[in-house]
Coordinates of C-alpha atoms in Angstrom, one line a residue:
X863 CA -15.2 -29.4 -21.7
X864 CA -15.0 -30.8 -25.3
X865 CA -15.0 -34.4 -24.1
X866 CA -18.1 -33.8 -22.0
X867 CA -16.4 -33.8 -18.6
X868 CA -17.2 -30.9 -16.3
X869 CA -14.8 -28.0 -16.0
X870 CA -12.5 -28.9 -13.0
X871 CA -12.3 -25.3 -11.8
X872 CA -16.0 -24.9 -10.9
X873 CA -15.2 -25.0 -7.2
X874 CA -13.0 -21.9 -6.7
X875 CA -11.7 -23.1 -3.3
X876 CA -10.9 -26.7 -4.3
X877 CA -9.5 -27.5 -7.8
X878 CA -6.3 -28.7 -9.4
X879 CA -3.8 -26.5 -11.2
X880 CA -4.8 -25.7 -14.7
X881 CA -2.8 -24.3 -17.7
X882 CA -4.2 -23.8 -21.2
X883 CA -1.9 -22.5 -23.9
X884 CA -3.9 -20.5 -26.5
X885 CA -0.9 -19.1 -28.3
X886 CA 2.3 -21.0 -27.8
X887 CA 5.4 -22.0 -29.7
X888 CA 3.6 -22.5 -33.0
X889 CA 4.4 -18.9 -33.9
X890 CA 0.8 -17.6 -34.6
X891 CA 0.7 -14.4 -36.6
X892 CA -1.9 -11.6 -37.1
X893 CA -3.4 -10.5 -40.4
X894 CA -0.3 -8.4 -41.2
X895 CA 2.0 -11.3 -40.7
X896 CA 3.4 -10.1 -37.3
X897 CA 4.1 -12.7 -34.7
X898 CA 1.6 -12.7 -31.9
X899 CA 2.7 -12.8 -28.3
X900 CA 2.1 -16.0 -26.3
X901 CA -1.2 -16.2 -24.5
X902 CA -1.5 -18.7 -21.6
X903 CA -4.3 -19.2 -19.1
X904 CA -3.1 -20.2 -15.6
X905 CA -5.2 -21.2 -12.6
X906 CA -3.1 -22.3 -9.6
X907 CA -4.2 -25.3 -7.5
X908 CA -6.3 -24.6 -4.5
X909 CA -7.1 -27.1 -1.7
X910 CA -8.8 -26.7 1.7
X911 CA -6.3 -26.3 4.5
X912 CA -3.7 -24.5 2.3
X913 CA -3.1 -20.7 2.6
X914 CA -3.2 -19.3 -0.9
X915 CA -2.2 -15.7 0.0
X916 CA -4.7 -14.1 -2.4
X917 CA -3.2 -11.7 -4.9
X918 CA 0.4 -12.1 -3.8
X919 CA 0.2 -15.8 -4.0
X920 CA -1.3 -15.6 -7.5
X921 CA 1.4 -13.2 -8.7
X922 CA 4.1 -15.6 -7.4
X923 CA 2.5 -18.5 -9.2
X924 CA 2.4 -16.5 -12.4
X925 CA 6.1 -15.6 -12.0
X926 CA 7.1 -19.3 -11.8
X927 CA 4.9 -20.4 -14.7
X928 CA 6.2 -17.6 -16.9
X929 CA 9.8 -18.5 -16.0
X930 CA 9.3 -22.0 -17.3
X931 CA 7.3 -21.1 -20.5
X932 CA 9.0 -17.9 -21.7
X933 CA 11.3 -16.5 -19.0
X934 CA 11.2 -12.9 -20.3
X935 CA 13.5 -10.7 -18.2
X936 CA 10.8 -8.1 -17.6
X937 CA 7.2 -8.6 -16.2
X938 CA 4.2 -6.3 -16.7
X939 CA 1.9 -6.3 -13.7
X940 CA -1.8 -5.1 -14.2
X941 CA -4.9 -5.6 -12.1
X942 CA -7.8 -7.4 -13.6
X943 CA -9.8 -4.2 -13.9
X944 CA -7.0 -2.3 -15.8
X945 CA -6.3 -2.1 -19.5
X946 CA -3.6 -0.8 -21.8
X947 CA -4.4 2.8 -22.8
X948 CA -1.1 3.6 -24.4
X949 CA 0.4 1.1 -26.9
X950 CA 3.9 2.6 -26.3
X951 CA 3.8 2.2 -22.5
X952 CA 5.9 -0.9 -22.3
X953 CA 8.5 0.7 -24.7
X954 CA 8.6 3.7 -22.3
X955 CA 9.5 1.4 -19.5
X956 CA 12.1 -0.4 -21.5
X957 CA 13.9 2.9 -22.1
X958 CA 14.6 2.9 -18.3
X959 CA 15.1 -0.8 -17.7
X960 CA 17.5 -1.3 -20.6
X961 CA 19.4 1.9 -20.2
X962 CA 23.1 1.1 -20.2
X963 CA 23.9 3.5 -17.4
X964 CA 21.1 3.2 -14.9
X965 CA 19.0 0.3 -16.1
X966 CA 20.9 -2.4 -14.3
X967 CA 19.9 -0.9 -10.9
X968 CA 16.2 -0.4 -11.7
X969 CA 13.9 -2.9 -10.1
X970 CA 10.6 -1.6 -11.6
X971 CA 9.1 1.2 -13.5
X972 CA 5.9 2.5 -11.9
X973 CA 3.2 4.3 -13.9
X974 CA 0.5 6.5 -12.3
X975 CA -3.0 5.1 -11.9
X976 CA -5.7 6.7 -14.0
X977 CA -9.4 5.8 -13.9
X978 CA -12.5 5.8 -16.0
X979 CA -16.1 6.4 -14.9
X980 CA -15.4 9.0 -12.2
X981 CA -17.8 11.9 -11.8
X982 CA -16.6 15.3 -13.0
X983 CA -16.3 16.7 -9.5
X984 CA -14.5 13.6 -8.2
X985 CA -16.4 13.8 -5.0
X986 CA -14.5 11.1 -3.2
X987 CA -11.0 11.9 -4.6
X988 CA -10.9 8.7 -6.5
X989 CA -8.2 10.0 -8.9
X990 CA -5.7 10.5 -6.0
X991 CA -4.1 13.3 -7.9
X992 CA -2.1 14.6 -5.0
X993 CA -0.6 11.2 -4.4
X994 CA 0.2 10.3 -8.0
X995 CA 1.2 13.8 -9.2
X996 CA 3.0 15.2 -6.2
X997 CA 4.1 12.5 -3.7
X998 CA 5.2 9.9 -6.3
X999 CA 7.1 12.5 -8.4
X1000 CA 8.9 13.6 -5.2
X1001 CA 9.9 10.1 -4.4
X1002 CA 11.3 9.7 -7.9
X1003 CA 14.1 12.1 -6.8
X1004 CA 15.2 9.9 -3.9
X1005 CA 15.2 6.2 -4.5
X1006 CA 12.1 5.9 -6.6
X1007 CA 8.3 5.6 -6.1
X1008 CA 6.6 3.0 -4.1
X1009 CA 5.0 0.1 -5.8
X1010 CA 1.2 0.6 -5.9
X1011 CA 0.1 -2.9 -7.0
X1012 CA -0.6 -2.3 -10.7
X1013 CA 0.7 -0.5 -13.7
X1014 CA 4.2 -1.6 -13.1
X1015 CA 7.0 -3.3 -15.2
X1016 CA 9.4 -5.4 -13.1
X1017 CA 12.9 -6.6 -13.5
X1018 CA 12.5 -10.4 -13.0
X1019 CA 15.9 -10.6 -11.2
X1020 CA 14.7 -8.1 -8.6
X1021 CA 11.7 -10.4 -7.8
X1022 CA 14.1 -13.3 -7.2
X1023 CA 15.7 -11.5 -4.3
X1024 CA 18.9 -10.7 -5.9
X1025 CA 20.6 -7.3 -5.3
X1026 CA 21.4 -4.9 -8.2
X1027 CA 24.5 -5.8 -10.3
X1028 CA 26.2 -2.5 -9.4
X1029 CA 26.0 -3.3 -5.7
X1030 CA 27.6 -6.7 -6.3
X1031 CA 30.4 -5.3 -8.4
X1032 CA 30.9 -2.5 -5.9
X1033 CA 31.2 -5.1 -3.1
X1034 CA 33.8 -7.0 -5.0
X1035 CA 35.9 -4.0 -5.9
X1036 CA 35.8 -2.6 -2.4
X1037 CA 36.9 -5.9 -1.0
X1038 CA 40.1 -5.8 -3.2
X1039 CA 40.7 -2.0 -2.8
X1040 CA 43.2 -2.5 0.0
X1041 CA 46.3 -3.8 -1.8
X1042 CA 48.7 -3.5 1.1
X1043 CA 48.5 -7.2 2.1
X1044 CA 45.9 -9.8 2.5
X1045 CA 45.8 -9.7 6.3
X1046 CA 46.6 -6.1 6.9
X1047 CA 44.1 -4.2 9.0
X1048 CA 46.1 -1.1 9.9
X1049 CA 45.5 0.7 6.6
X1050 CA 41.8 0.1 6.6
X1051 CA 40.8 -0.5 10.2
X1052 CA 37.3 -1.8 10.7
X1053 CA 36.3 -1.4 7.0
X1054 CA 34.7 -4.4 5.5
X1055 CA 33.0 -4.6 2.2
X1056 CA 29.3 -4.8 2.6
X1057 CA 27.9 -8.0 1.1
X1058 CA 24.8 -8.2 -0.9
X1059 CA 21.9 -9.5 1.2
X1060 CA 21.2 -12.3 -1.3
X1061 CA 24.9 -13.3 -1.1
X1062 CA 24.8 -13.3 2.7
X1063 CA 21.6 -15.4 2.5
X1064 CA 23.2 -17.9 0.1
X1065 CA 26.4 -18.1 2.3
X1066 CA 24.3 -18.9 5.4
X1067 CA 22.4 -21.5 3.5
X1068 CA 25.6 -23.0 2.2
X1069 CA 27.0 -23.3 5.7
X1070 CA 23.8 -24.9 6.9
X1071 CA 23.8 -27.5 4.1
X1072 CA 27.5 -28.1 4.5
X1073 CA 27.0 -29.1 8.1
X1074 CA 24.1 -31.3 7.2
X1075 CA 26.1 -33.3 4.7
X1076 CA 29.5 -33.2 6.4
X1077 CA 29.8 -36.9 5.9
X1078 CA 30.4 -36.4 2.2
X1079 CA 33.9 -35.4 3.0
X1080 CA 34.6 -38.7 4.5
X1081 CA 33.9 -40.5 1.2
X1082 CA 37.0 -41.4 -0.7
X1083 CA 37.6 -39.7 -4.1
X1084 CA 34.6 -37.5 -3.7
X1085 CA 35.2 -34.5 -5.8
X1086 CA 35.1 -31.1 -4.0
X1087 CA 33.5 -29.5 -7.1
X1088 CA 30.7 -32.1 -7.1
X1089 CA 30.1 -31.5 -3.4
X1090 CA 30.0 -27.7 -3.9
X1091 CA 27.6 -28.1 -6.8
X1092 CA 25.3 -30.4 -4.7
X1093 CA 25.4 -27.8 -1.8
X1094 CA 24.5 -25.0 -4.2
X1095 CA 21.7 -27.0 -5.8
X1096 CA 20.2 -27.8 -2.4
X1097 CA 20.6 -24.1 -1.3
X1098 CA 18.6 -23.0 -4.4
X1099 CA 16.0 -25.6 -3.8
X1100 CA 15.4 -24.3 -0.2
X1101 CA 15.1 -20.9 -1.7
X1102 CA 13.1 -21.4 -5.0
X1103 CA 11.5 -24.8 -4.5
X1104 CA 11.9 -28.3 -5.9
X1105 CA 12.1 -27.5 -9.6
X1106 CA 15.4 -27.8 -11.3
X1107 CA 14.2 -26.2 -14.5
X1108 CA 12.9 -23.2 -12.6
X1109 CA 16.1 -22.9 -10.6
X1110 CA 18.1 -22.9 -13.8
X1111 CA 15.9 -20.1 -15.2
X1112 CA 16.6 -17.9 -12.2
X1113 CA 20.3 -17.4 -13.0
X1114 CA 19.6 -16.4 -16.6
X1115 CA 19.7 -12.6 -16.2
X1116 CA 18.9 -12.0 -19.9
X1117 CA 15.9 -14.4 -19.9
X1118 CA 15.2 -17.2 -22.3
X1119 CA 14.1 -20.8 -21.7
X1120 CA 16.7 -23.0 -20.2
X1121 CA 18.5 -25.3 -22.7
X1122 CA 17.7 -28.4 -20.6
X1123 CA 14.0 -27.7 -20.8
X1124 CA 12.0 -30.2 -22.8
X1125 CA 9.0 -28.4 -24.5
X1126 CA 6.9 -31.6 -24.3
X1127 CA 7.2 -31.7 -20.5
X1128 CA 7.1 -28.0 -19.7
X1129 CA 3.4 -27.9 -19.1
X1130 CA 3.6 -30.7 -16.5
X1131 CA 6.5 -29.0 -14.8
X1132 CA 4.6 -25.7 -14.9
X1133 CA 1.6 -27.3 -13.2
X1134 CA 4.0 -28.6 -10.6
X1135 CA 5.2 -25.1 -9.6
X1136 CA 1.7 -23.9 -9.1
X1137 CA 0.7 -26.7 -6.8
X1138 CA -0.4 -25.9 -3.2
X1139 CA 2.6 -27.3 -1.4
X1140 CA 5.3 -26.0 -3.7
X1141 CA 6.0 -22.9 -1.6
X1142 CA 6.3 -24.8 1.7
X1143 CA 9.7 -24.5 3.3
X1144 CA 10.9 -22.1 0.6
X1145 CA 11.5 -18.3 0.6
X1146 CA 8.6 -17.5 -1.6
X1147 CA 6.6 -14.7 0.0
X1148 CA 9.4 -14.1 2.6
X1149 CA 12.4 -13.0 0.7
X1150 CA 11.5 -13.5 -3.0
X1151 CA 8.5 -12.7 -5.1
X1152 CA 5.5 -10.8 -3.8
X1153 CA 5.9 -10.6 0.0
X1154 CA 3.2 -12.0 2.2
X1155 CA 2.1 -10.7 5.6
X1156 CA -0.1 -7.7 4.7
X1157 CA -3.2 -7.0 2.6
X1158 CA -1.1 -4.3 0.9
X1159 CA 1.6 -6.7 -0.4
X1160 CA 2.6 -4.1 -2.9
X1161 CA 4.2 -1.8 -0.3
X1162 CA 6.1 -4.7 1.3
X1163 CA 7.4 -6.0 -2.1
X1164 CA 8.7 -2.6 -3.2
X1165 CA 10.2 -1.9 0.3
X1166 CA 12.2 -5.1 0.3
X1167 CA 13.6 -4.3 -3.2
X1168 CA 14.6 -0.8 -2.1
X1169 CA 16.3 -2.3 1.1
X1170 CA 18.5 -4.4 -1.2
X1171 CA 19.8 -1.3 -3.0
X1172 CA 17.5 -1.2 -6.1
X1173 CA 15.9 2.0 -7.2
X1174 CA 12.6 2.5 -9.0
X1175 CA 11.5 4.9 -11.7
X1176 CA 8.3 6.9 -12.1
X1177 CA 7.2 7.2 -15.7
X1178 CA 4.4 9.7 -16.6
X1179 CA 3.8 9.7 -20.4
X1180 CA 1.5 12.4 -21.7
X1181 CA -1.1 9.8 -22.7
X1182 CA -2.0 7.6 -19.6
X1183 CA -0.3 4.3 -19.9
X1184 CA -3.0 2.2 -18.2
X1185 CA -6.5 2.9 -17.0
X1186 CA -8.8 1.1 -14.6
X1187 CA -12.1 1.4 -12.8
X1188 CA -12.4 3.0 -9.4
X1189 CA -15.0 2.5 -6.6
X1190 CA -17.5 5.3 -7.3
X1191 CA -19.9 5.2 -4.4
X1192 CA -19.2 6.2 -0.8
X1193 CA -19.3 2.9 0.9
X1194 CA -17.0 1.1 -1.6
X1195 CA -14.6 4.0 -1.6
X1196 CA -14.4 3.9 2.3
X1197 CA -13.8 0.1 2.2
X1198 CA -11.0 0.6 -0.3
X1199 CA -9.4 3.1 2.0
X1200 CA -9.9 0.8 4.9
X1201 CA -8.0 -2.0 3.2
X1202 CA -5.1 0.3 2.4
X1203 CA -5.0 1.6 5.9
X1204 CA -5.3 -1.9 7.4
X1205 CA -2.3 -3.0 5.3
X1206 CA -0.3 -0.1 6.7
X1207 CA -1.1 -1.0 10.3
X1208 CA -0.2 -4.7 9.6
X1209 CA 3.2 -3.6 8.3
X1210 CA 3.7 -1.3 11.3
X1211 CA 3.1 -4.3 13.6
X1212 CA 5.3 -6.7 11.6
X1213 CA 9.0 -7.4 11.4
X1214 CA 9.1 -5.5 8.1
X1215 CA 8.3 -2.1 9.8
X1216 CA 10.5 0.6 8.2
X1217 CA 11.2 1.9 11.7
X1218 CA 13.5 -1.0 12.4
X1219 CA 13.8 -3.2 9.3
X1220 CA 16.6 -2.9 6.7
X1221 CA 19.3 -1.2 8.7
X1222 CA 21.9 -4.0 8.2
X1223 CA 22.7 -3.4 4.6
X1224 CA 22.5 0.4 4.7
X1225 CA 21.1 0.5 1.2
X1226 CA 17.8 2.2 1.9
X1227 CA 18.3 6.0 1.9
X1228 CA 17.1 7.9 4.9
X1229 CA 14.6 10.0 3.0
X1230 CA 13.2 6.9 1.4
X1231 CA 12.9 5.3 4.8
X1232 CA 11.0 8.3 6.0
X1233 CA 8.7 8.1 3.0
X1234 CA 8.0 4.4 3.9
X1235 CA 7.4 5.3 7.5
X1236 CA 4.9 7.9 6.4
X1237 CA 3.0 5.2 4.4
X1238 CA 2.5 3.0 7.5
X1239 CA 1.8 5.6 10.3
X1240 CA -0.8 7.7 8.6
X1241 CA -3.8 5.6 9.9
X1242 CA -2.8 6.6 13.4
X1243 CA -3.5 10.3 12.6
X1244 CA -7.2 9.3 12.9
X1245 CA -7.0 9.5 16.7
X1246 CA -6.1 13.3 16.9
X1247 CA -8.2 14.0 13.9
X1248 CA -11.3 12.7 15.8
X1249 CA -10.4 15.0 18.7
X1250 CA -10.0 18.0 16.4
X1251 CA -13.4 17.4 14.7
X1252 CA -15.1 16.9 18.1
X1253 CA -13.7 19.9 20.1
X1254 CA -15.4 22.7 18.1
X1255 CA -18.8 21.2 18.9
X1256 CA -17.8 20.8 22.6
X1257 CA -16.9 24.5 22.7
X1258 CA -20.3 25.5 21.3
X1259 CA -22.3 23.1 23.5
X1260 CA -20.5 24.1 26.7
X1261 CA -19.9 27.8 26.0
X1262 CA -16.2 27.4 26.7
X1263 CA -13.1 27.8 24.7
X1264 CA -10.6 24.9 25.2
X1265 CA -7.4 26.9 24.3
X1266 CA -6.3 29.8 26.4
X1267 CA -5.7 33.4 25.2
X1268 CA -2.5 33.3 23.0
X1269 CA 0.4 35.5 23.8
X1270 CA 1.9 37.7 21.0
X1271 CA 4.8 35.3 20.6
X1272 CA 2.5 32.3 20.3
X1273 CA 0.3 34.1 17.8
X1274 CA 3.4 35.0 15.7
X1275 CA 4.6 31.4 15.8
X1276 CA 1.2 30.0 14.9
X1277 CA 0.8 32.5 12.0
X1278 CA 4.3 31.6 10.8
X1279 CA 3.5 27.9 10.8
X1280 CA 0.1 28.5 9.1
X1281 CA 1.8 30.6 6.4
X1282 CA 4.5 28.1 5.8
X1283 CA 1.9 25.4 5.2
X1284 CA 0.2 27.6 2.7
X1285 CA 3.4 28.5 0.9
X1286 CA 4.5 24.8 0.7
X1287 CA 1.1 23.9 -0.8
X1288 CA 1.3 26.7 -3.4
X1289 CA 4.8 25.7 -4.4
X1290 CA 3.7 22.0 -4.7
X1291 CA 0.8 23.0 -6.9
X1292 CA 2.9 25.1 -9.2
X1293 CA 5.5 22.4 -9.5
X1294 CA 3.2 19.5 -10.1
X1295 CA 0.4 21.2 -12.1
X1296 CA -2.3 19.9 -9.7
X1297 CA -5.3 22.2 -9.4
X1298 CA -6.6 23.8 -6.2
X1299 CA -9.8 21.8 -6.6
X1300 CA -8.0 18.5 -6.6
X1301 CA -6.0 19.6 -3.6
X1302 CA -9.3 20.6 -1.8
X1303 CA -11.0 17.3 -2.7
X1304 CA -7.9 15.4 -1.4
X1305 CA -8.1 17.4 1.9
X1306 CA -11.8 16.7 2.3
X1307 CA -11.5 13.0 1.7
X1308 CA -8.5 12.8 4.0
X1309 CA -10.7 14.0 6.8
X1310 CA -13.6 11.7 5.8
X1311 CA -11.3 8.7 5.6
X1312 CA -9.4 9.7 8.7
X1313 CA -12.5 9.7 11.0
X1314 CA -13.9 6.5 9.5
X1315 CA -11.7 4.0 7.6
X1316 CA -8.4 4.9 9.2
X1317 CA -9.9 4.7 12.7
X1318 CA -11.4 1.3 12.0
X1319 CA -8.1 0.1 10.5
X1320 CA -6.2 1.0 13.6
X1321 CA -8.4 -1.1 15.9
X1322 CA -8.9 -3.9 13.4
X1323 CA -5.1 -4.1 12.7
X1324 CA -4.3 -4.4 16.4
X1325 CA -7.0 -7.1 16.9
X1326 CA -5.7 -9.0 13.9
X1327 CA -2.0 -8.8 14.6
X1328 CA -1.9 -9.0 18.4
X1329 CA -5.0 -11.0 19.3
X1330 CA -5.5 -13.0 16.1
X1331 CA -9.0 -11.8 15.6
X1332 CA -9.9 -11.0 12.0
X1333 CA -12.8 -8.6 11.9
X1334 CA -14.5 -8.1 8.6
X1335 CA -16.7 -5.1 7.7
X1336 CA -19.1 -6.2 5.0
X1337 CA -21.2 -4.0 2.7
X1338 CA -24.5 -4.9 1.1
X1339 CA -25.8 -3.0 -1.9
X1340 CA -29.3 -1.5 -1.5
X1341 CA -30.0 -0.8 -5.1
X1342 CA -28.5 -0.4 -8.6
X1343 CA -28.8 2.4 -11.1
X1344 CA -28.5 2.2 -14.9
X1345 CA -28.1 5.9 -15.5
X1346 CA -24.7 7.6 -15.9
X1347 CA -22.9 7.7 -12.5
X1348 CA -25.9 5.9 -11.1
X1349 CA -23.7 3.9 -8.7
X1350 CA -22.5 7.2 -7.3
X1351 CA -25.9 7.6 -5.6
X1352 CA -26.1 4.1 -4.2
X1353 CA -26.1 4.0 -0.4
X1354 CA -24.8 0.8 1.2
X1355 CA -24.9 0.0 4.9
X1356 CA -21.5 -0.2 6.6
X1357 CA -20.3 0.6 10.1
X1358 CA -17.8 3.0 8.5
X1359 CA -20.6 5.5 8.0
X1360 CA -21.3 5.9 11.7
X1361 CA -18.3 8.0 13.0
X1362 CA -18.5 10.7 10.3
X1363 CA -22.3 10.9 10.7
X1364 CA -21.9 11.3 14.4
X1365 CA -19.4 14.1 14.0
X1366 CA -21.8 15.9 11.6
X1367 CA -24.7 15.6 14.0
X1368 CA -22.6 16.9 16.9
X1369 CA -21.3 19.8 15.0
X1370 CA -24.7 20.8 13.6
X1371 CA -26.3 20.6 17.0
X1372 CA -23.4 22.6 18.4
X1373 CA -23.9 25.4 15.9
X1374 CA -27.6 25.6 16.7
X1375 CA -26.8 25.6 20.4
X1376 CA -24.2 28.3 19.9
X1377 CA -26.6 30.6 18.1
X1378 CA -29.3 30.0 20.7
X1379 CA -26.9 30.8 23.5
X1380 CA -25.8 34.0 21.7
X1381 CA -29.4 35.1 21.2
X1382 CA -30.1 34.7 25.0
X1383 CA -26.9 36.5 26.1
X1384 CA -27.2 39.5 23.8
X1385 CA -24.9 41.4 21.5
X1386 CA -21.7 40.9 23.4
X1387 CA -21.8 37.1 22.9
X1388 CA -21.8 37.3 19.1
X1389 CA -18.1 38.1 18.7
X1390 CA -16.8 35.1 20.5
X1391 CA -19.5 33.0 18.9
X1392 CA -18.1 33.5 15.4
X1393 CA -14.7 32.1 16.4
X1394 CA -16.3 28.9 17.6
X1395 CA -18.8 28.6 14.8
X1396 CA -16.0 29.0 12.2
X1397 CA -14.2 25.8 13.4
X1398 CA -17.5 23.8 13.4
X1399 CA -18.3 25.0 9.9
X1400 CA -14.8 24.1 8.9
X1401 CA -15.4 20.5 10.1
X1402 CA -18.8 20.4 8.3
X1403 CA -17.3 21.8 5.1
X1404 CA -14.7 19.0 5.1
X1405 CA -17.4 16.4 5.7
X1406 CA -19.8 17.8 3.1
X1407 CA -19.0 15.3 0.3
X1408 CA -19.7 12.6 2.9
X1409 CA -23.0 14.2 3.8
X1410 CA -23.9 14.5 0.1
X1411 CA -23.1 10.9 -0.6
X1412 CA -24.9 9.8 2.5
X1413 CA -28.1 11.4 1.4
X1414 CA -28.1 9.6 -2.0
X1415 CA -30.2 10.6 -4.9
X1416 CA -33.4 10.5 -2.9
X1417 CA -31.8 12.7 -0.2
X1418 CA -32.4 9.8 2.3
X1419 CA -29.9 8.4 4.8
X1420 CA -30.1 4.7 5.9
X1421 CA -32.2 4.7 9.1
X1422 CA -29.7 2.5 10.9
X1423 CA -26.9 5.0 10.3
X1424 CA -29.0 7.8 11.6
X1425 CA -30.1 5.9 14.7
X1426 CA -26.6 4.8 15.7
X1427 CA -25.2 8.3 15.1
X1428 CA -27.9 10.0 17.1
X1429 CA -27.5 7.5 19.9
X1430 CA -23.7 8.0 20.0
X1431 CA -24.1 11.8 19.8
X1432 CA -26.6 11.8 22.7
X1433 CA -24.6 9.5 24.8
X1434 CA -21.5 11.5 24.2
X1435 CA -23.3 14.8 25.1
X1436 CA -24.8 13.4 28.3
X1437 CA -21.5 12.0 29.4
X1438 CA -19.8 15.3 28.7
X1439 CA -22.4 17.2 30.7
X1440 CA -22.0 14.7 33.5
X1441 CA -18.2 14.9 33.9
X1442 CA -17.9 18.5 32.6
X1443 CA -14.1 18.9 32.7
X1444 CA -14.4 22.7 32.8
X1445 CA -16.0 22.7 36.2
X1446 CA -14.0 22.6 39.4
X1447 CA -16.0 21.2 42.3
X1448 CA -13.7 22.0 45.1
X1449 CA -16.5 24.1 46.6
X1450 CA -20.0 23.1 45.8
X1451 CA -21.2 26.7 46.0
X1452 CA -18.5 28.1 43.7
X1453 CA -18.1 27.4 40.1
X1454 CA -14.5 28.0 39.0
X1455 CA -13.1 27.9 35.5
X1456 CA -10.1 25.7 34.9
X1457 CA -6.8 27.2 33.9
X1458 CA -6.9 25.5 30.5
X1459 CA -9.9 27.4 29.2
X1460 CA -11.3 30.9 29.1
X1461 CA -14.9 31.9 29.4
X1462 CA -16.1 33.4 26.1

């Protein structure tokens, strides 16, 4: 530092809270005379033994500091690897957040994620075009898109756990709508005005604190108003923490620094709200701010807001609002998908699971709830997907078909289902403008991620949530490239590569075995063979980007991946031959086919 002392933040796991104001209240201006926005560096305190909650904890610390220094009513959230690509993006968000009709109920405006540095073919579906241009646009017609962790402008009041103003006014008006008499229940039997969750929470806290300081009523001449103010203050402290200036800022819906704030002491108070112990015994991370409990805190945070009755907006300007960098090589991309899937499994096993959370207020629409359920159950599709990718190879290796001959009715039903899926996909493509190539890339990587990252996420999630075992899958780079898209060809060792490689080997061996068997049996065996080979080729075709990425630029695959995959494929084949479920051993001299398969 300038005085010669070492920088106090050299130890990233043990350092005090630090705030440095580069552009503050002095009113700095640019070369054109326009006032520059304030620029403040914040590093929250970290000490051994304290849980810092990673990104979610950092976001909550920034919310508190900004409330003390500026307290703007809206907050722009960007990841560290994103930048502003459209100078009018924030203004686009303000058009929704400040709209006099719908703006008061909007908790955030979400922009789609766009990325730089992705290869032209988008081999690993890094752009996520189907999700951002189809799914998110569809959610915008229900209660709004989910929060994806970046490229989002928040209403500060929504982060504080308050419900939307329209819900509060609706609750008050409905409570006074029955004008027959104050105690009459015959005209409106069983109808009670639903309270805002934040009001219910504050009422419960008020009763708890009232019981704790009941002795104040016994004091002579103690003013009821002063007692109620004390109760309210303590209730807010249990919710927001021990900072009177910050608490005062939370009730200023239009923003602005509190009148009681002293600029000379604001920095000291701001450092206090980013200390390690500030969030203890408060509702930070539980009911307010970014919610803790999952590595995908973004889904939880948006879900809680929607449960309170807020709605969100999806904004897609012609020029991308923000851009970022995406993991370009196979291993990093799989680990990104693993993290997302693990977060979904954590939410599924937590109290915030959309299957049972948020029914009390009745403010989360049913279709929105189904959308959230879809975001947490998709990793479990890896289990049937593994079976579907394995069965074609089994058919070729054993010479049997697993499904029986379909009846005419079953064939018609299957054809109708298949055609409905195709028609739905075509309509979605025409509506969203997504290309067939993007849809195909998305399908390919859905299979690749499903048989690798999603499968690992299911087991890792259960180990972490039920047994308390946190298993980490680490990657180690083998090499680096300076050429364009050079990182695309880097092959990094990770256990996530083993299951897809095993499936590729099994299906390739199955195809070879099927053709060999057909050559031995003659012309009649070729017809049934093509049906079996088609399914195996379909699996290989979906896994082709994985195979291409696995080979790297030198067309070499990590030896350890090949050894593990061959070992698993061999063990699986030997076990299958040993148990052979198609053989009925009632009579050792008679080989009978089971009723669930036909001999092709």
